[in-house]
Tab-separated table of N, CA, C and O in Angstrom:
chain	number	residue	atom	x	y	z
A	475	ASN	N	2.234	-24.424	-0.855
A	475	ASN	CA	3.666	-24.256	-0.696
A	475	ASN	C	4.268	-23.383	-1.800
A	475	ASN	O	5.373	-23.635	-2.250
A	476	LYS	N	3.542	-22.405	-2.250
A	476	LYS	CA	4.032	-21.485	-3.278
A	476	LYS	C	4.452	-20.176	-2.624
A	476	LYS	O	3.849	-19.728	-1.648
A	477	ASN	N	5.491	-19.563	-3.167
A	477	ASN	CA	5.899	-18.247	-2.692
A	477	ASN	C	4.848	-17.222	-3.124
A	477	ASN	O	4.330	-17.295	-4.231
A	478	ILE	N	4.577	-16.278	-2.233
A	478	ILE	CA	3.577	-15.261	-2.555
A	478	ILE	C	4.127	-13.863	-2.300
A	478	ILE	O	5.043	-13.675	-1.498
A	479	GLU	N	3.556	-12.905	-3.010
A	479	GLU	CA	3.861	-11.498	-2.827
A	479	GLU	C	2.581	-10.823	-2.342
A	479	GLU	O	1.528	-10.963	-2.966
A	480	ILE	N	2.686	-10.094	-1.256
A	480	ILE	CA	1.546	-9.357	-0.714
A	480	ILE	C	1.557	-7.960	-1.310
A	480	ILE	O	2.602	-7.309	-1.368
A	481	ARG	N	0.418	-7.484	-1.717
A	481	ARG	CA	0.283	-6.115	-2.231
A	481	ARG	C	-0.584	-5.323	-1.272
A	481	ARG	O	-1.701	-5.723	-0.956
A	482	TYR	N	-0.051	-4.205	-0.828
A	482	TYR	CA	-0.711	-3.356	0.169
A	482	TYR	C	-0.975	-1.983	-0.441
A	482	TYR	O	-0.077	-1.171	-0.565
A	483	PRO	N	-2.224	-1.719	-0.850
A	483	PRO	CA	-2.539	-0.377	-1.347
A	483	PRO	C	-2.531	0.602	-0.171
A	483	PRO	O	-3.295	0.441	0.775
A	484	PHE	N	-1.646	1.571	-0.217
A	484	PHE	CA	-1.510	2.551	0.860
A	484	PHE	C	-2.311	3.801	0.506
A	484	PHE	O	-2.019	4.476	-0.484
A	485	ILE	N	-3.331	4.092	1.319
A	485	ILE	CA	-4.229	5.216	1.057
A	485	ILE	C	-4.254	6.117	2.289
A	485	ILE	O	-4.842	5.762	3.319
A	486	PRO	N	-3.586	7.289	2.217
A	486	PRO	CA	-3.569	8.205	3.354
A	486	PRO	C	-4.987	8.566	3.802
A	486	PRO	O	-5.872	8.799	2.990
A	487	GLY	N	-5.178	8.566	5.106
A	487	GLY	CA	-6.482	8.905	5.660
A	487	GLY	C	-7.454	7.741	5.685
A	487	GLY	O	-8.530	7.836	6.251
A	488	MET	N	-7.071	6.631	5.056
A	488	MET	CA	-7.952	5.456	5.017
A	488	MET	C	-7.328	4.280	5.773
A	488	MET	O	-7.957	3.713	6.648
A	489	ASN	N	-6.110	3.905	5.394
A	489	ASN	CA	-5.490	2.756	6.041
A	489	ASN	C	-4.075	3.044	6.528
A	489	ASN	O	-3.324	2.133	6.835
A	490	ASP	N	-3.708	4.312	6.613
A	490	ASP	CA	-2.357	4.656	7.045
A	490	ASP	C	-2.110	4.351	8.523
A	490	ASP	O	-0.975	4.194	8.943
A	491	GLY	N	-3.164	4.212	9.305
A	491	GLY	CA	-3.021	3.865	10.716
A	491	GLY	C	-2.956	2.365	10.962
A	491	GLY	O	-2.876	1.926	12.103
A	492	GLU	N	-2.973	1.593	9.901
A	492	GLU	CA	-3.018	0.127	10.013
A	492	GLU	C	-1.712	-0.555	9.617
A	492	GLU	O	-1.666	-1.772	9.506
A	493	VAL	N	-0.661	0.201	9.423
A	493	VAL	CA	0.589	-0.361	8.908
A	493	VAL	C	1.123	-1.467	9.814
A	493	VAL	O	1.456	-2.561	9.348
A	494	GLU	N	1.196	-1.206	11.110
A	494	GLU	CA	1.736	-2.216	12.024
A	494	GLU	C	0.846	-3.448	12.086
A	494	GLU	O	1.343	-4.578	12.107
A	495	ALA	N	-0.458	-3.267	12.105
A	495	ALA	CA	-1.383	-4.412	12.143
A	495	ALA	C	-1.260	-5.242	10.870
A	495	ALA	O	-1.252	-6.476	10.923
A	496	ILE	N	-1.139	-4.574	9.732
A	496	ILE	CA	-0.966	-5.286	8.467
A	496	ILE	C	0.363	-6.040	8.488
A	496	ILE	O	0.443	-7.193	8.072
A	497	GLY	N	1.402	-5.397	8.998
A	497	GLY	CA	2.703	-6.044	9.108
A	497	GLY	C	2.662	-7.281	9.987
A	497	GLY	O	3.243	-8.320	9.647
A	498	ARG	N	1.974	-7.193	11.121
A	498	ARG	CA	1.851	-8.363	12.009
A	498	ARG	C	1.123	-9.502	11.306
A	498	ARG	O	1.508	-10.660	11.421
A	499	PHE	N	0.079	-9.158	10.578
A	499	PHE	CA	-0.681	-10.180	9.848
A	499	PHE	C	0.200	-10.857	8.794
A	499	PHE	O	0.253	-12.077	8.698
A	500	VAL	N	0.916	-10.050	8.019
A	500	VAL	CA	1.766	-10.579	6.952
A	500	VAL	C	2.879	-11.448	7.527
A	500	VAL	O	3.216	-12.497	6.977
A	501	ARG	N	3.440	-11.015	8.649
A	501	ARG	CA	4.534	-11.760	9.268
A	501	ARG	C	4.116	-13.169	9.675
A	501	ARG	O	4.929	-14.083	9.705
A	502	GLU	N	2.840	-13.354	9.987
A	502	GLU	CA	2.350	-14.668	10.394
A	502	GLU	C	2.066	-15.599	9.213
A	502	GLU	O	1.911	-16.798	9.406
A	503	LEU	N	1.988	-15.051	8.016
A	503	LEU	CA	1.719	-15.872	6.843
A	503	LEU	C	2.963	-16.639	6.420
A	503	LEU	O	4.077	-16.143	6.549
A	504	LYS	N	2.762	-17.812	5.923
A	504	LYS	CA	3.884	-18.608	5.434
A	504	LYS	C	4.102	-18.317	3.943
A	504	LYS	O	3.180	-17.961	3.233
A	505	ASN	N	5.323	-18.461	3.512
A	505	ASN	CA	5.691	-18.350	2.095
A	505	ASN	C	5.626	-16.943	1.512
A	505	ASN	O	5.617	-16.785	0.297
A	506	VAL	N	5.555	-15.910	2.355
A	506	VAL	CA	5.582	-14.544	1.834
A	506	VAL	C	7.032	-14.192	1.528
A	506	VAL	O	7.876	-14.204	2.415
A	507	VAL	N	7.319	-13.905	0.270
A	507	VAL	CA	8.690	-13.570	-0.114
A	507	VAL	C	8.928	-12.065	-0.167
A	507	VAL	O	10.051	-11.608	-0.002
A	508	LYS	N	7.875	-11.303	-0.424
A	508	LYS	CA	8.003	-9.850	-0.416
A	508	LYS	C	6.635	-9.199	-0.299
A	508	LYS	O	5.610	-9.819	-0.533
A	509	MET	N	6.676	-7.928	0.046
A	509	MET	CA	5.454	-7.143	0.173
A	509	MET	C	5.637	-5.871	-0.646
A	509	MET	O	6.629	-5.163	-0.496
A	510	LYS	N	4.699	-5.617	-1.519
A	510	LYS	CA	4.743	-4.435	-2.378
A	510	LYS	C	3.733	-3.416	-1.855
A	510	LYS	O	2.547	-3.711	-1.728
A	511	VAL	N	4.216	-2.208	-1.540
A	511	VAL	CA	3.336	-1.121	-1.127
A	511	VAL	C	2.944	-0.359	-2.385
A	511	VAL	O	3.793	0.103	-3.144
A	512	LEU	N	1.644	-0.252	-2.603
A	512	LEU	CA	1.106	0.433	-3.779
A	512	LEU	C	0.540	1.789	-3.351
A	512	LEU	O	-0.545	1.857	-2.774
A	513	PRO	N	1.268	2.872	-3.583
A	513	PRO	CA	0.776	4.187	-3.190
A	513	PRO	C	-0.490	4.566	-3.960
A	513	PRO	O	-0.585	4.324	-5.164
A	514	TYR	N	-1.439	5.150	-3.258
A	514	TYR	CA	-2.666	5.619	-3.906
A	514	TYR	C	-2.305	6.618	-5.001
A	514	TYR	O	-1.390	7.430	-4.868
A	515	HIS	N	-3.026	6.562	-6.103
A	515	HIS	CA	-2.851	7.511	-7.196
A	515	HIS	C	-4.233	7.865	-7.751
A	515	HIS	O	-5.231	7.238	-7.412
A	516	CYS	N	-4.264	8.868	-8.575
A	516	CYS	CA	-5.554	9.295	-9.150
A	516	CYS	C	-5.534	9.161	-10.675
A	516	CYS	O	-6.077	9.988	-11.396
A	517	TYR	N	-4.903	8.109	-11.170
A	517	TYR	CA	-4.792	7.903	-12.614
A	517	TYR	C	-6.149	7.706	-13.296
A	517	TYR	O	-6.275	7.936	-14.492
A	518	GLY	N	-7.145	7.253	-12.568
A	518	GLY	CA	-8.444	6.998	-13.167
A	518	GLY	C	-9.313	8.236	-13.299
A	518	GLY	O	-10.414	8.176	-13.845
A	519	LYS	N	-8.823	9.378	-12.805
A	519	LYS	CA	-9.614	10.610	-12.800
A	519	LYS	C	-10.114	10.984	-14.198
A	519	LYS	O	-11.275	11.333	-14.380
A	520	SER	N	-9.258	10.886	-15.196
A	520	SER	CA	-9.659	11.275	-16.558
A	520	SER	C	-10.711	10.316	-17.120
A	520	SER	O	-11.580	10.723	-17.896
A	521	LYS	N	-10.655	9.056	-16.728
A	521	LYS	CA	-11.657	8.094	-17.198
A	521	LYS	C	-13.030	8.447	-16.627
A	521	LYS	O	-14.031	8.372	-17.331
A	522	TYR	N	-13.052	8.808	-15.349
A	522	TYR	CA	-14.315	9.216	-14.737
A	522	TYR	C	-14.852	10.463	-15.447
A	522	TYR	O	-16.051	10.548	-15.741
A	523	ALA	N	-13.970	11.426	-15.712
A	523	ALA	CA	-14.390	12.659	-16.387
A	523	ALA	C	-14.963	12.343	-17.766
A	523	ALA	O	-15.982	12.909	-18.177
A	524	GLY	N	-14.327	11.429	-18.483
A	524	GLY	CA	-14.805	11.044	-19.812
A	524	GLY	C	-16.176	10.396	-19.776
A	524	GLY	O	-16.931	10.469	-20.744
A	525	LEU	N	-16.486	9.779	-18.650
A	525	LEU	CA	-17.796	9.137	-18.487
A	525	LEU	C	-18.826	10.072	-17.850
A	525	LEU	O	-19.975	9.698	-17.677
A	526	GLY	N	-18.378	11.283	-17.485
A	526	GLY	CA	-19.287	12.236	-16.855
A	526	GLY	C	-19.660	11.850	-15.429
A	526	GLY	O	-20.732	12.200	-14.951
A	527	ILE	N	-18.763	11.148	-14.753
A	527	ILE	CA	-19.019	10.693	-13.386
A	527	ILE	C	-18.072	11.422	-12.440
A	527	ILE	O	-16.899	11.631	-12.756
A	528	ASP	N	-18.586	11.814	-11.264
A	528	ASP	CA	-17.727	12.438	-10.256
A	528	ASP	C	-16.676	11.442	-9.792
A	528	ASP	O	-16.977	10.270	-9.540
A	529	TYR	N	-15.446	11.918	-9.657
A	529	TYR	CA	-14.343	11.060	-9.232
A	529	TYR	C	-14.342	10.971	-7.703
A	529	TYR	O	-14.134	11.974	-7.025
A	530	PRO	N	-14.573	9.786	-7.134
A	530	PRO	CA	-14.678	9.659	-5.678
A	530	PRO	C	-13.345	9.834	-4.956
A	530	PRO	O	-13.324	10.134	-3.768
A	531	GLY	N	-12.233	9.683	-5.650
A	531	GLY	CA	-10.929	9.795	-5.020
A	531	GLY	C	-10.445	11.218	-4.848
A	531	GLY	O	-9.365	11.446	-4.328
A	532	GLU	N	-11.232	12.163	-5.260
A	532	GLU	CA	-10.837	13.572	-5.199
A	532	GLU	C	-10.555	14.037	-3.769
A	532	GLU	O	-9.754	14.916	-3.543
A	533	ILE	N	-11.220	13.428	-2.808
A	533	ILE	CA	-11.061	13.851	-1.417
A	533	ILE	C	-9.865	13.192	-0.735
A	533	ILE	O	-9.539	13.514	0.395
A	534	ILE	N	-9.185	12.301	-1.415
A	534	ILE	CA	-8.067	11.576	-0.832
A	534	ILE	C	-6.758	12.248	-1.230
A	534	ILE	O	-6.526	12.535	-2.404
A	535	ASP	N	-5.907	12.492	-0.222
A	535	ASP	CA	-4.595	13.075	-0.499
A	535	ASP	C	-3.659	12.007	-1.035
A	535	ASP	O	-3.706	10.851	-0.607
A	536	LEU	N	-2.802	12.391	-1.956
A	536	LEU	CA	-1.781	11.476	-2.451
A	536	LEU	C	-0.744	11.286	-1.352
A	536	LEU	O	-0.457	12.209	-0.598
A	537	PRO	N	-0.174	10.091	-1.237
A	537	PRO	CA	0.835	9.872	-0.205
A	537	PRO	C	2.110	10.662	-0.499
A	537	PRO	O	2.518	10.803	-1.651
A	538	THR	N	2.722	11.156	0.558
A	538	THR	CA	3.981	11.884	0.416
A	538	THR	C	5.142	10.893	0.457
A	538	THR	O	4.997	9.755	0.913
A	539	LYS	N	6.289	11.346	0.006
A	539	LYS	CA	7.487	10.521	0.047
A	539	LYS	C	7.814	10.141	1.497
A	539	LYS	O	8.207	9.019	1.778
A	540	GLU	N	7.612	11.082	2.405
A	540	GLU	CA	7.884	10.832	3.824
A	540	GLU	C	6.958	9.755	4.381
A	540	GLU	O	7.397	8.881	5.136
A	541	GLN	N	5.686	9.805	4.020
A	541	GLN	CA	4.736	8.777	4.470
A	541	GLN	C	5.145	7.403	3.954
A	541	GLN	O	5.119	6.427	4.698
A	542	LEU	N	5.522	7.339	2.689
A	542	LEU	CA	5.907	6.061	2.097
A	542	LEU	C	7.187	5.513	2.731
A	542	LEU	O	7.295	4.315	2.986
A	543	GLU	N	8.139	6.391	3.011
A	543	GLU	CA	9.374	5.952	3.660
A	543	GLU	C	9.092	5.446	5.075
A	543	GLU	O	9.714	4.491	5.532
A	544	LYS	N	8.146	6.087	5.760
A	544	LYS	CA	7.777	5.634	7.114
A	544	LYS	C	7.132	4.248	7.050
A	544	LYS	O	7.417	3.379	7.873
A	545	VAL	N	6.247	4.039	6.085
A	545	VAL	CA	5.618	2.725	5.902
A	545	VAL	C	6.692	1.676	5.643
A	545	VAL	O	6.719	0.617	6.271
A	546	LYS	N	7.591	1.979	4.728
A	546	LYS	CA	8.662	1.043	4.373
A	546	LYS	C	9.537	0.738	5.586
A	546	LYS	O	9.849	-0.423	5.867
A	547	SER	N	9.913	1.770	6.314
A	547	SER	CA	10.758	1.603	7.500
A	547	SER	C	10.066	0.756	8.564
A	547	SER	O	10.678	-0.129	9.169
A	548	THR	N	8.787	1.021	8.790
A	548	THR	CA	8.022	0.263	9.782
A	548	THR	C	7.973	-1.213	9.419
A	548	THR	O	8.219	-2.082	10.260
A	549	LEU	N	7.670	-1.512	8.167
A	549	LEU	CA	7.569	-2.905	7.733
A	549	LEU	C	8.934	-3.591	7.718
A	549	LEU	O	9.045	-4.756	8.103
A	550	LYS	N	9.982	-2.874	7.332
A	550	LYS	CA	11.323	-3.458	7.361
A	550	LYS	C	11.729	-3.796	8.789
A	550	LYS	O	12.377	-4.812	9.032
A	551	SER	N	11.346	-2.933	9.743
A	551	SER	CA	11.676	-3.194	11.146
A	551	SER	C	10.964	-4.441	11.679
A	551	SER	O	11.357	-4.983	12.697
A	552	MET	N	9.952	-4.885	10.955
A	552	MET	CA	9.215	-6.099	11.316
A	552	MET	C	9.742	-7.295	10.528
A	552	MET	O	9.095	-8.333	10.463
A	553	ASN	N	10.911	-7.127	9.904
A	553	ASN	CA	11.562	-8.185	9.121
A	553	ASN	C	10.736	-8.629	7.914
A	553	ASN	O	10.698	-9.798	7.573
A	554	ILE	N	10.093	-7.654	7.277
A	554	ILE	CA	9.330	-7.928	6.068
A	554	ILE	C	10.110	-7.368	4.888
A	554	ILE	O	10.569	-6.225	4.924
A	555	ASN	N	10.274	-8.167	3.873
A	555	ASN	CA	10.952	-7.743	2.651
A	555	ASN	C	9.970	-6.872	1.871
A	555	ASN	O	9.058	-7.376	1.219
A	556	VAL	N	10.136	-5.569	1.954
A	556	VAL	CA	9.142	-4.633	1.413
A	556	VAL	C	9.782	-3.677	0.406
A	556	VAL	O	10.956	-3.336	0.528
A	557	TYR	N	9.006	-3.300	-0.591
A	557	TYR	CA	9.425	-2.253	-1.501
A	557	TYR	C	8.213	-1.451	-1.962
A	557	TYR	O	7.077	-1.909	-1.860
A	558	ILE	N	8.479	-0.246	-2.412
A	558	ILE	CA	7.430	0.671	-2.873
A	558	ILE	C	7.353	0.553	-4.382
A	558	ILE	O	8.363	0.628	-5.078
A	559	ASP	N	6.139	0.375	-4.905
A	559	ASP	CA	5.960	0.267	-6.357
A	559	ASP	C	5.825	1.641	-6.963
A	559	ASP	O	5.234	2.519	-6.490
């Protein structure tokens, strides 16, 4: 009976087609007070370079503002309290 916050890492080309399904799943959960969308970023790139390892996220596009607004709009239309981190 604790309030929970759902965190949804949004990764274009990987899970961007799953927004409605994720929203339906979250809507069925009890005690969800909000959902935080975490846009994909490449902040770890320099750490990989420092270790001499190829960065696997190089092939992933960063989400656009329009994509994030669409995700937010879709989830809000499903009565989910959502915000972008």
